[in-house]
Amino acid sequence: MYLISQVANWTIIFIIQVDAQLNTPMYFFVSILALMDIGLTSCSAPKLLANIFSKKKSISFAGCFLQLHFLVSFGNTTLCLLAIKAVDRYIAISKPLHYALLMNKRIQVRLVAGSWLIASVHSTAHSIPASRLFYCESNEIQHYFCDLLPLFKLSCSDTSLNELLLLIETSLFLLTPFFIIVISYILIISAIWKMRTREGRSKAFSTCSSHLFVVVMTYAPLLYIYIRPASIYLLNKDIIISVLYTMGCSLLNPFVYSIRNKEVKRALTKVLNKTVFSFNK
């Protein structure tokens, strides 16, 4: 799963970079989302694979909290980008003549940089306080990566404030992009409904379907795991759902964006044909 995910996401990034027709804001954000998927899986999967084939299944204290920090950073940046992509689709559908101006390269870069900065601050607000807790009993993390809820279970400190911060801030960080997405799609549906031609409406809906699928796949496990008290943490179910989020989404996303997208399939076919021709030659 990890190898397929890496190859698929790097392929999406490569195709978008080499094909001039994909040099649009929509595909720029798709390539950044693919980069976030690469980072998210690379934070947990290599260490998991190493531990599977090792007798000593361990991670250093510093390594644990670095892993936690970057997992949260990549994950939260993805949420911000999903919200940005929803706004991007609204502008493209409702204001096509102003789209290039409103979503120029400078704005795209600023939106991505701002998303990463906000996500990093949010991640630091959780990882540093968690690293300062006392862990004086078992040092066995009941998970395949360092996550906040399993770490709270190990601590012999009072984690009530940490759990409250996690519930409030994570709820805010999860739900704010979610509400932006919902509002954007309400406006998108309204704009599509006003279109005169059936072909125009169909084309507009098709550009949004892939994004909606990714939103559902991303938000469903996150809302289940984090929008609840740590006291009802369920080891077996949460590990399975975490695999779905950290590995399943990263594996499916590039295929969703390519299989359901004629432009990406055209660009992929073009690259493959050039590669085969060069090899035969």
PDB file of C-alpha atoms in Angstrom:
ATOM      1  CA  MET A   1       0.000   0.000   0.000  1.00  0.00           C
ATOM      2  CA  TYR A   2       2.809   2.388   0.914  1.00  0.00           C
ATOM      3  CA  LEU A   3       4.783   1.804  -2.285  1.00  0.00           C
ATOM      4  CA  ILE A   4       1.706   2.049  -4.528  1.00  0.00           C
ATOM      5  CA  SER A   5       0.649   5.237  -2.732  1.00  0.00           C
ATOM      6  CA  GLN A   6       4.086   6.809  -3.208  1.00  0.00           C
ATOM      7  CA  VAL A   7       4.313   5.896  -6.900  1.00  0.00           C
ATOM      8  CA  ALA A   8       0.746   7.034  -7.617  1.00  0.00           C
ATOM      9  CA  ASN A   9       1.105  10.400  -5.870  1.00  0.00           C
ATOM     10  CA  TRP A  10       4.530  11.178  -7.368  1.00  0.00           C
ATOM     11  CA  THR A  11       3.086  10.257 -10.781  1.00  0.00           C
ATOM     12  CA  ILE A  12       0.240  12.751 -10.315  1.00  0.00           C
ATOM     13  CA  ILE A  13       2.728  15.487  -9.345  1.00  0.00           C
ATOM     14  CA  PHE A  14       4.998  14.660 -12.316  1.00  0.00           C
ATOM     15  CA  ILE A  15       2.140  14.680 -14.839  1.00  0.00           C
ATOM     16  CA  ILE A  16       0.820  18.028 -13.586  1.00  0.00           C
ATOM     17  CA  GLN A  17       4.316  19.539 -13.778  1.00  0.00           C
ATOM     18  CA  VAL A  18       5.142  18.353 -17.323  1.00  0.00           C
ATOM     19  CA  ASP A  19       1.766  18.897 -19.001  1.00  0.00           C
ATOM     20  CA  ALA A  20       1.165  22.560 -19.883  1.00  0.00           C
ATOM     21  CA  GLN A  21      -2.611  22.083 -20.110  1.00  0.00           C
ATOM     22  CA  LEU A  22      -2.688  21.097 -16.429  1.00  0.00           C
ATOM     23  CA  ASN A  23      -0.993  24.340 -15.388  1.00  0.00           C
ATOM     24  CA  THR A  24      -4.126  25.648 -13.652  1.00  0.00           C
ATOM     25  CA  PRO A  25      -4.947  26.505 -10.007  1.00  0.00           C
ATOM     26  CA  MET A  26      -7.117  23.388  -9.642  1.00  0.00           C
ATOM     27  CA  TYR A  27      -4.291  21.032 -10.596  1.00  0.00           C
ATOM     28  CA  PHE A  28      -1.748  23.042  -8.614  1.00  0.00           C
ATOM     29  CA  PHE A  29      -3.786  22.322  -5.476  1.00  0.00           C
ATOM     30  CA  VAL A  30      -4.183  18.669  -6.531  1.00  0.00           C
ATOM     31  CA  SER A  31      -0.378  18.362  -6.759  1.00  0.00           C
ATOM     32  CA  ILE A  32       0.054  19.936  -3.304  1.00  0.00           C
ATOM     33  CA  LEU A  33      -2.570  17.549  -1.879  1.00  0.00           C
ATOM     34  CA  ALA A  34      -0.605  14.668  -3.403  1.00  0.00           C
ATOM     35  CA  LEU A  35       2.535  16.024  -1.729  1.00  0.00           C
ATOM     36  CA  MET A  36       0.700  16.111   1.611  1.00  0.00           C
ATOM     37  CA  ASP A  37      -0.370  12.482   1.099  1.00  0.00           C
ATOM     38  CA  ILE A  38       3.266  11.543   0.457  1.00  0.00           C
ATOM     39  CA  GLY A  39       4.330  13.285   3.657  1.00  0.00           C
ATOM     40  CA  LEU A  40       1.496  11.824   5.736  1.00  0.00           C
ATOM     41  CA  THR A  41       2.213   8.217   4.773  1.00  0.00           C
ATOM     42  CA  SER A  42       5.993   8.699   5.025  1.00  0.00           C
ATOM     43  CA  CYS A  43       5.640   9.820   8.652  1.00  0.00           C
ATOM     44  CA  SER A  44       4.228   6.480   9.788  1.00  0.00           C
ATOM     45  CA  ALA A  45       4.561   3.697   7.197  1.00  0.00           C
ATOM     46  CA  PRO A  46       8.405   3.338   7.004  1.00  0.00           C
ATOM     47  CA  LYS A  47       8.708   3.052  10.802  1.00  0.00           C
ATOM     48  CA  LEU A  48       5.787   0.616  10.889  1.00  0.00           C
ATOM     49  CA  LEU A  49       7.402  -1.536   8.171  1.00  0.00           C
ATOM     50  CA  ALA A  50      10.766  -1.435   9.987  1.00  0.00           C
ATOM     51  CA  ASN A  51       9.115  -2.575  13.228  1.00  0.00           C
ATOM     52  CA  ILE A  52       7.238  -5.387  11.474  1.00  0.00           C
ATOM     53  CA  PHE A  53      10.577  -6.896  10.375  1.00  0.00           C
ATOM     54  CA  SER A  54      12.461  -6.084  13.581  1.00  0.00           C
ATOM     55  CA  LYS A  55      12.543  -7.878  16.929  1.00  0.00           C
ATOM     56  CA  LYS A  56      12.917  -4.575  18.780  1.00  0.00           C
ATOM     57  CA  LYS A  57       9.797  -2.576  17.929  1.00  0.00           C
ATOM     58  CA  SER A  58      10.676   0.846  19.279  1.00  0.00           C
ATOM     59  CA  ILE A  59      10.895   4.548  18.577  1.00  0.00           C
ATOM     60  CA  SER A  60      12.961   7.159  20.402  1.00  0.00           C
ATOM     61  CA  PHE A  61      11.276   9.730  22.640  1.00  0.00           C
ATOM     62  CA  ALA A  62      12.289  12.615  20.340  1.00  0.00           C
ATOM     63  CA  GLY A  63      11.379  10.575  17.256  1.00  0.00           C
ATOM     64  CA  CYS A  64       7.927   9.895  18.676  1.00  0.00           C
ATOM     65  CA  PHE A  65       7.053  13.553  19.098  1.00  0.00           C
ATOM     66  CA  LEU A  66       8.627  14.550  15.792  1.00  0.00           C
ATOM     67  CA  GLN A  67       6.442  11.912  14.144  1.00  0.00           C
ATOM     68  CA  LEU A  68       3.395  13.280  15.977  1.00  0.00           C
ATOM     69  CA  HIS A  69       4.231  16.860  14.973  1.00  0.00           C
ATOM     70  CA  PHE A  70       4.590  16.142  11.264  1.00  0.00           C
ATOM     71  CA  LEU A  71       1.609  13.795  11.104  1.00  0.00           C
ATOM     72  CA  VAL A  72      -0.613  16.526  12.533  1.00  0.00           C
ATOM     73  CA  SER A  73       1.004  19.172  10.303  1.00  0.00           C
ATOM     74  CA  PHE A  74       0.508  17.214   7.078  1.00  0.00           C
ATOM     75  CA  GLY A  75      -2.997  16.160   8.096  1.00  0.00           C
ATOM     76  CA  ASN A  76      -4.154  19.661   9.020  1.00  0.00           C
ATOM     77  CA  THR A  77      -2.602  21.220   5.918  1.00  0.00           C
ATOM     78  CA  THR A  78      -4.637  18.735   3.883  1.00  0.00           C
ATOM     79  CA  LEU A  79      -7.838  19.935   5.577  1.00  0.00           C
ATOM     80  CA  CYS A  80      -7.013  23.569   4.773  1.00  0.00           C
ATOM     81  CA  LEU A  81      -6.260  22.661   1.159  1.00  0.00           C
ATOM     82  CA  LEU A  82      -9.548  20.797   0.796  1.00  0.00           C
ATOM     83  CA  ALA A  83     -11.345  23.976   1.918  1.00  0.00           C
ATOM     84  CA  ILE A  84      -9.258  26.106  -0.466  1.00  0.00           C
ATOM     85  CA  LYS A  85     -10.021  23.710  -3.301  1.00  0.00           C
ATOM     86  CA  ALA A  86     -13.763  24.022  -2.604  1.00  0.00           C
ATOM     87  CA  VAL A  87     -13.494  27.833  -2.800  1.00  0.00           C
ATOM     88  CA  ASP A  88     -11.414  27.439  -5.976  1.00  0.00           C
ATOM     89  CA  ARG A  89     -14.193  25.356  -7.579  1.00  0.00           C
ATOM     90  CA  TYR A  90     -16.786  27.972  -6.588  1.00  0.00           C
ATOM     91  CA  ILE A  91     -14.785  30.800  -8.188  1.00  0.00           C
ATOM     92  CA  ALA A  92     -14.136  28.725 -11.331  1.00  0.00           C
ATOM     93  CA  ILE A  93     -17.846  27.925 -11.769  1.00  0.00           C
ATOM     94  CA  SER A  94     -19.462  31.196 -10.689  1.00  0.00           C
ATOM     95  CA  LYS A  95     -16.831  33.713 -11.870  1.00  0.00           C
ATOM     96  CA  PRO A  96     -15.029  32.082 -14.823  1.00  0.00           C
ATOM     97  CA  LEU A  97     -13.978  35.395 -16.410  1.00  0.00           C
ATOM     98  CA  HIS A  98     -12.256  36.540 -13.195  1.00  0.00           C
ATOM     99  CA  TYR A  99     -10.881  33.105 -12.244  1.00  0.00           C
ATOM    100  CA  ALA A 100      -7.324  33.633 -13.537  1.00  0.00           C
ATOM    101  CA  LEU A 101      -7.084  36.976 -11.709  1.00  0.00           C
ATOM    102  CA  LEU A 102      -8.602  35.813  -8.417  1.00  0.00           C
ATOM    103  CA  MET A 103      -6.525  32.608  -8.344  1.00  0.00           C
ATOM    104  CA  ASN A 104      -3.211  33.817  -9.758  1.00  0.00           C
ATOM    105  CA  LYS A 105       0.107  32.118  -8.928  1.00  0.00           C
ATOM    106  CA  ARG A 106       0.979  34.478  -6.085  1.00  0.00           C
ATOM    107  CA  ILE A 107      -2.344  33.862  -4.344  1.00  0.00           C
ATOM    108  CA  GLN A 108      -1.981  30.097  -4.826  1.00  0.00           C
ATOM    109  CA  VAL A 109       1.457  30.074  -3.182  1.00  0.00           C
ATOM    110  CA  ARG A 110       0.274  32.293  -0.326  1.00  0.00           C
ATOM    111  CA  LEU A 111      -2.718  30.049   0.341  1.00  0.00           C
ATOM    112  CA  VAL A 112      -0.535  26.944   0.491  1.00  0.00           C
ATOM    113  CA  ALA A 113       2.116  28.644   2.654  1.00  0.00           C
ATOM    114  CA  GLY A 114      -0.558  30.014   4.988  1.00  0.00           C
ATOM    115  CA  SER A 115      -2.154  26.578   5.313  1.00  0.00           C
ATOM    116  CA  TRP A 116       1.164  24.973   6.222  1.00  0.00           C
ATOM    117  CA  LEU A 117       1.978  27.736   8.741  1.00  0.00           C
ATOM    118  CA  ILE A 118      -1.406  27.482  10.499  1.00  0.00           C
ATOM    119  CA  ALA A 119      -1.199  23.682  10.568  1.00  0.00           C
ATOM    120  CA  SER A 120       2.343  23.786  11.978  1.00  0.00           C
ATOM    121  CA  VAL A 121       1.318  26.167  14.779  1.00  0.00           C
ATOM    122  CA  HIS A 122      -1.641  23.912  15.599  1.00  0.00           C
ATOM    123  CA  SER A 123       0.634  20.854  15.620  1.00  0.00           C
ATOM    124  CA  THR A 124       3.194  22.548  17.874  1.00  0.00           C
ATOM    125  CA  ALA A 125       0.430  23.527  20.311  1.00  0.00           C
ATOM    126  CA  HIS A 126      -0.235  19.802  20.850  1.00  0.00           C
ATOM    127  CA  SER A 127       3.132  18.083  20.422  1.00  0.00           C
ATOM    128  CA  ILE A 128       5.173  20.273  22.816  1.00  0.00           C
ATOM    129  CA  PRO A 129       2.725  20.066  25.795  1.00  0.00           C
ATOM    130  CA  ALA A 130       2.382  16.292  25.212  1.00  0.00           C
ATOM    131  CA  SER A 131       6.192  15.882  25.276  1.00  0.00           C
ATOM    132  CA  ARG A 132       6.311  17.583  28.691  1.00  0.00           C
ATOM    133  CA  LEU A 133       3.943  15.121  30.354  1.00  0.00           C
ATOM    134  CA  PHE A 134       5.369  12.520  32.737  1.00  0.00           C
ATOM    135  CA  TYR A 135       5.506   8.974  31.374  1.00  0.00           C
ATOM    136  CA  CYS A 136       6.422   6.960  34.440  1.00  0.00           C
ATOM    137  CA  GLU A 137       4.664   3.636  33.904  1.00  0.00           C
ATOM    138  CA  SER A 138       4.437   1.550  30.716  1.00  0.00           C
ATOM    139  CA  ASN A 139       6.287   2.825  27.655  1.00  0.00           C
ATOM    140  CA  GLU A 140       4.360   0.642  25.198  1.00  0.00           C
ATOM    141  CA  ILE A 141       2.277   2.748  22.830  1.00  0.00           C
ATOM    142  CA  GLN A 142      -0.894   0.918  21.878  1.00  0.00           C
ATOM    143  CA  HIS A 143      -0.783   2.121  18.305  1.00  0.00           C
ATOM    144  CA  TYR A 144       1.343   1.832  15.158  1.00  0.00           C
ATOM    145  CA  PHE A 145       2.396   5.499  15.348  1.00  0.00           C
ATOM    146  CA  CYS A 146       2.674   8.193  18.010  1.00  0.00           C
ATOM    147  CA  ASP A 147      -0.749   9.787  18.367  1.00  0.00           C
ATOM    148  CA  LEU A 148      -2.082  12.011  21.119  1.00  0.00           C
ATOM    149  CA  LEU A 149      -4.796   9.751  22.520  1.00  0.00           C
ATOM    150  CA  PRO A 150      -2.553   6.672  23.014  1.00  0.00           C
ATOM    151  CA  LEU A 151       0.115   8.927  24.579  1.00  0.00           C
ATOM    152  CA  PHE A 152      -2.431  10.366  27.014  1.00  0.00           C
ATOM    153  CA  LYS A 153      -3.253   6.813  28.041  1.00  0.00           C
ATOM    154  CA  LEU A 154       0.418   6.181  28.926  1.00  0.00           C
ATOM    155  CA  SER A 155       0.941   9.371  30.953  1.00  0.00           C
ATOM    156  CA  CYS A 156       0.722   9.374  34.729  1.00  0.00           C
ATOM    157  CA  SER A 157       0.202  13.156  34.668  1.00  0.00           C
ATOM    158  CA  ASP A 158      -3.174  14.838  34.765  1.00  0.00           C
ATOM    159  CA  THR A 159      -4.046  15.043  31.055  1.00  0.00           C
ATOM    160  CA  SER A 160      -7.485  16.622  31.465  1.00  0.00           C
ATOM    161  CA  LEU A 161      -6.287  20.020  30.179  1.00  0.00           C
ATOM    162  CA  ASN A 162      -4.505  18.367  27.244  1.00  0.00           C
ATOM    163  CA  GLU A 163      -7.641  16.397  26.399  1.00  0.00           C
ATOM    164  CA  LEU A 164      -9.790  19.532  26.640  1.00  0.00           C
ATOM    165  CA  LEU A 165      -7.355  21.426  24.379  1.00  0.00           C
ATOM    166  CA  LEU A 166      -7.391  18.532  21.919  1.00  0.00           C
ATOM    167  CA  LEU A 167     -11.193  18.395  21.857  1.00  0.00           C
ATOM    168  CA  ILE A 168     -11.728  22.174  21.527  1.00  0.00           C
ATOM    169  CA  GLU A 169      -8.899  23.070  19.164  1.00  0.00           C
ATOM    170  CA  THR A 170      -9.172  19.972  17.004  1.00  0.00           C
ATOM    171  CA  SER A 171     -12.928  20.446  16.732  1.00  0.00           C
ATOM    172  CA  LEU A 172     -12.327  24.044  15.654  1.00  0.00           C
ATOM    173  CA  PHE A 173      -9.601  23.055  13.183  1.00  0.00           C
ATOM    174  CA  LEU A 174     -11.600  20.184  11.737  1.00  0.00           C
ATOM    175  CA  LEU A 175     -14.938  21.958  11.545  1.00  0.00           C
ATOM    176  CA  THR A 176     -13.806  25.363  10.224  1.00  0.00           C
ATOM    177  CA  PRO A 177     -12.549  23.959   6.875  1.00  0.00           C
ATOM    178  CA  PHE A 178     -15.552  21.628   6.836  1.00  0.00           C
ATOM    179  CA  PHE A 179     -18.014  24.537   7.108  1.00  0.00           C
ATOM    180  CA  ILE A 180     -16.094  26.437   4.406  1.00  0.00           C
ATOM    181  CA  ILE A 181     -16.471  23.372   2.162  1.00  0.00           C
ATOM    182  CA  VAL A 182     -20.204  23.078   2.935  1.00  0.00           C
ATOM    183  CA  ILE A 183     -20.852  26.787   2.285  1.00  0.00           C
ATOM    184  CA  SER A 184     -18.801  26.658  -0.923  1.00  0.00           C
ATOM    185  CA  TYR A 185     -20.809  23.729  -2.234  1.00  0.00           C
ATOM    186  CA  ILE A 186     -24.104  25.366  -1.375  1.00  0.00           C
ATOM    187  CA  LEU A 187     -22.986  28.327  -3.483  1.00  0.00           C
ATOM    188  CA  ILE A 188     -21.667  25.981  -6.205  1.00  0.00           C
ATOM    189  CA  ILE A 189     -24.996  24.114  -6.409  1.00  0.00           C
ATOM    190  CA  SER A 190     -26.815  27.441  -6.593  1.00  0.00           C
ATOM    191  CA  ALA A 191     -24.523  28.608  -9.415  1.00  0.00           C
ATOM    192  CA  ILE A 192     -24.885  25.319 -11.315  1.00  0.00           C
ATOM    193  CA  TRP A 193     -28.666  25.413 -10.951  1.00  0.00           C
ATOM    194  CA  LYS A 194     -28.707  28.774 -12.735  1.00  0.00           C
ATOM    195  CA  MET A 195     -26.827  27.417 -15.760  1.00  0.00           C
ATOM    196  CA  ARG A 196     -28.967  27.210 -18.871  1.00  0.00           C
ATOM    197  CA  THR A 197     -27.477  24.165 -20.591  1.00  0.00           C
ATOM    198  CA  ARG A 198     -27.532  20.594 -19.337  1.00  0.00           C
ATOM    199  CA  GLU A 199     -24.030  20.055 -20.699  1.00  0.00           C
ATOM    200  CA  GLY A 200     -22.700  22.974 -18.662  1.00  0.00           C
ATOM    201  CA  ARG A 201     -24.288  21.656 -15.470  1.00  0.00           C
ATOM    202  CA  SER A 202     -22.926  18.162 -16.090  1.00  0.00           C
ATOM    203  CA  LYS A 203     -19.400  19.481 -16.698  1.00  0.00           C
ATOM    204  CA  ALA A 204     -19.529  21.629 -13.549  1.00  0.00           C
ATOM    205  CA  PHE A 205     -20.681  18.710 -11.398  1.00  0.00           C
ATOM    206  CA  SER A 206     -17.977  16.438 -12.833  1.00  0.00           C
ATOM    207  CA  THR A 207     -15.214  18.844 -11.736  1.00  0.00           C
ATOM    208  CA  CYS A 208     -16.517  18.669  -8.146  1.00  0.00           C
ATOM    209  CA  SER A 209     -17.278  14.952  -7.735  1.00  0.00           C
ATOM    210  CA  SER A 210     -13.664  13.865  -7.180  1.00  0.00           C
ATOM    211  CA  HIS A 211     -13.122  16.576  -4.587  1.00  0.00           C
ATOM    212  CA  LEU A 212     -16.296  15.616  -2.728  1.00  0.00           C
ATOM    213  CA  PHE A 213     -15.219  11.964  -2.589  1.00  0.00           C
ATOM    214  CA  VAL A 214     -11.832  12.947  -1.132  1.00  0.00           C
ATOM    215  CA  VAL A 215     -13.527  15.216   1.436  1.00  0.00           C
ATOM    216  CA  VAL A 216     -15.755  12.358   2.642  1.00  0.00           C
ATOM    217  CA  MET A 217     -12.848   9.884   2.763  1.00  0.00           C
ATOM    218  CA  THR A 218     -10.720  12.349   4.735  1.00  0.00           C
ATOM    219  CA  TYR A 219     -13.278  13.686   7.188  1.00  0.00           C
ATOM    220  CA  ALA A 220     -15.136  10.481   8.107  1.00  0.00           C
ATOM    221  CA  PRO A 221     -12.244   8.834  10.046  1.00  0.00           C
ATOM    222  CA  LEU A 222     -10.989  12.116  11.535  1.00  0.00           C
ATOM    223  CA  LEU A 223     -14.377  13.112  12.949  1.00  0.00           C
ATOM    224  CA  TYR A 224     -14.810   9.643  14.441  1.00  0.00           C
ATOM    225  CA  ILE A 225     -11.374   9.565  16.117  1.00  0.00           C
ATOM    226  CA  TYR A 226     -10.920  13.123  17.400  1.00  0.00           C
ATOM    227  CA  ILE A 227     -14.355  14.669  17.998  1.00  0.00           C
ATOM    228  CA  ARG A 228     -14.949  12.750  21.218  1.00  0.00           C
ATOM    229  CA  PRO A 229     -13.459  12.450  24.727  1.00  0.00           C
ATOM    230  CA  ALA A 230     -10.223  10.459  25.152  1.00  0.00           C
ATOM    231  CA  SER A 231     -11.944   8.318  27.804  1.00  0.00           C
ATOM    232  CA  ILE A 232     -13.852   6.394  25.103  1.00  0.00           C
ATOM    233  CA  TYR A 233     -10.727   5.619  23.055  1.00  0.00           C
ATOM    234  CA  LEU A 234     -11.171   2.152  21.497  1.00  0.00           C
ATOM    235  CA  LEU A 235      -7.835   0.569  20.552  1.00  0.00           C
ATOM    236  CA  ASN A 236      -8.807  -1.949  17.868  1.00  0.00           C
ATOM    237  CA  LYS A 237     -11.370   0.205  16.049  1.00  0.00           C
ATOM    238  CA  ASP A 238      -9.227   3.339  16.184  1.00  0.00           C
ATOM    239  CA  ILE A 239      -6.166   1.596  14.740  1.00  0.00           C
ATOM    240  CA  ILE A 240      -8.193   0.269  11.805  1.00  0.00           C
ATOM    241  CA  ILE A 241      -9.719   3.702  11.150  1.00  0.00           C
ATOM    242  CA  SER A 242      -6.276   5.343  11.470  1.00  0.00           C
ATOM    243  CA  VAL A 243      -4.955   2.996   8.776  1.00  0.00           C
ATOM    244  CA  LEU A 244      -7.873   4.061   6.588  1.00  0.00           C
ATOM    245  CA  TYR A 245      -6.936   7.728   7.068  1.00  0.00           C
ATOM    246  CA  THR A 246      -3.112   7.588   6.930  1.00  0.00           C
ATOM    247  CA  MET A 247      -2.816   4.908   4.237  1.00  0.00           C
ATOM    248  CA  GLY A 248      -6.204   4.338   2.563  1.00  0.00           C
ATOM    249  CA  CYS A 249      -6.878   7.964   1.606  1.00  0.00           C
ATOM    250  CA  SER A 250      -3.333   8.499   0.329  1.00  0.00           C
ATOM    251  CA  LEU A 251      -3.664   5.360  -1.791  1.00  0.00           C
ATOM    252  CA  LEU A 252      -7.093   6.179  -3.229  1.00  0.00           C
ATOM    253  CA  ASN A 253      -6.763   9.928  -3.817  1.00  0.00           C
ATOM    254  CA  PRO A 254      -4.469   9.842  -6.888  1.00  0.00           C
ATOM    255  CA  PHE A 255      -6.669   7.199  -8.517  1.00  0.00           C
ATOM    256  CA  VAL A 256      -9.794   9.253  -7.788  1.00  0.00           C
ATOM    257  CA  TYR A 257      -8.228  12.319  -9.392  1.00  0.00           C
ATOM    258  CA  SER A 258      -6.989  10.360 -12.433  1.00  0.00           C
ATOM    259  CA  ILE A 259      -9.697   7.778 -13.147  1.00  0.00           C
ATOM    260  CA  ARG A 260     -12.531  10.316 -12.952  1.00  0.00           C
ATOM    261  CA  ASN A 261     -10.652  13.056 -14.799  1.00  0.00           C
ATOM    262  CA  LYS A 262     -10.327  13.061 -18.596  1.00  0.00           C
ATOM    263  CA  GLU A 263      -7.568  15.698 -18.617  1.00  0.00           C
ATOM    264  CA  VAL A 264      -5.342  13.738 -16.226  1.00  0.00           C
ATOM    265  CA  LYS A 265      -5.947  10.496 -18.160  1.00  0.00           C
ATOM    266  CA  ARG A 266      -5.077  12.294 -21.409  1.00  0.00           C
ATOM    267  CA  ALA A 267      -1.863  13.670 -19.879  1.00  0.00           C
ATOM    268  CA  LEU A 268      -0.942  10.265 -18.434  1.00  0.00           C
ATOM    269  CA  THR A 269      -1.538   8.559 -21.796  1.00  0.00           C
ATOM    270  CA  LYS A 270       0.581  11.216 -23.498  1.00  0.00           C
ATOM    271  CA  VAL A 271       3.482  10.684 -21.065  1.00  0.00           C
ATOM    272  CA  LEU A 272       3.253   6.883 -21.353  1.00  0.00           C
ATOM    273  CA  ASN A 273       3.176   7.044 -25.153  1.00  0.00           C
ATOM    274  CA  LYS A 274       6.283   9.252 -25.177  1.00  0.00           C
ATOM    275  CA  THR A 275       8.049   6.888 -22.777  1.00  0.00           C
ATOM    276  CA  VAL A 276       7.196   3.795 -24.837  1.00  0.00           C
ATOM    277  CA  PHE A 277       8.205   5.528 -28.064  1.00  0.00           C
ATOM    278  CA  SER A 278      11.550   6.612 -26.613  1.00  0.00           C
ATOM    279  CA  PHE A 279      12.188   3.096 -25.288  1.00  0.00           C
ATOM    280  CA  ASN A 280      11.350   1.452 -28.645  1.00  0.00           C
ATOM    281  CA  LYS A 281      13.450   3.966 -30.493  1.00  0.00           C
TER     282      LYS A 281
END
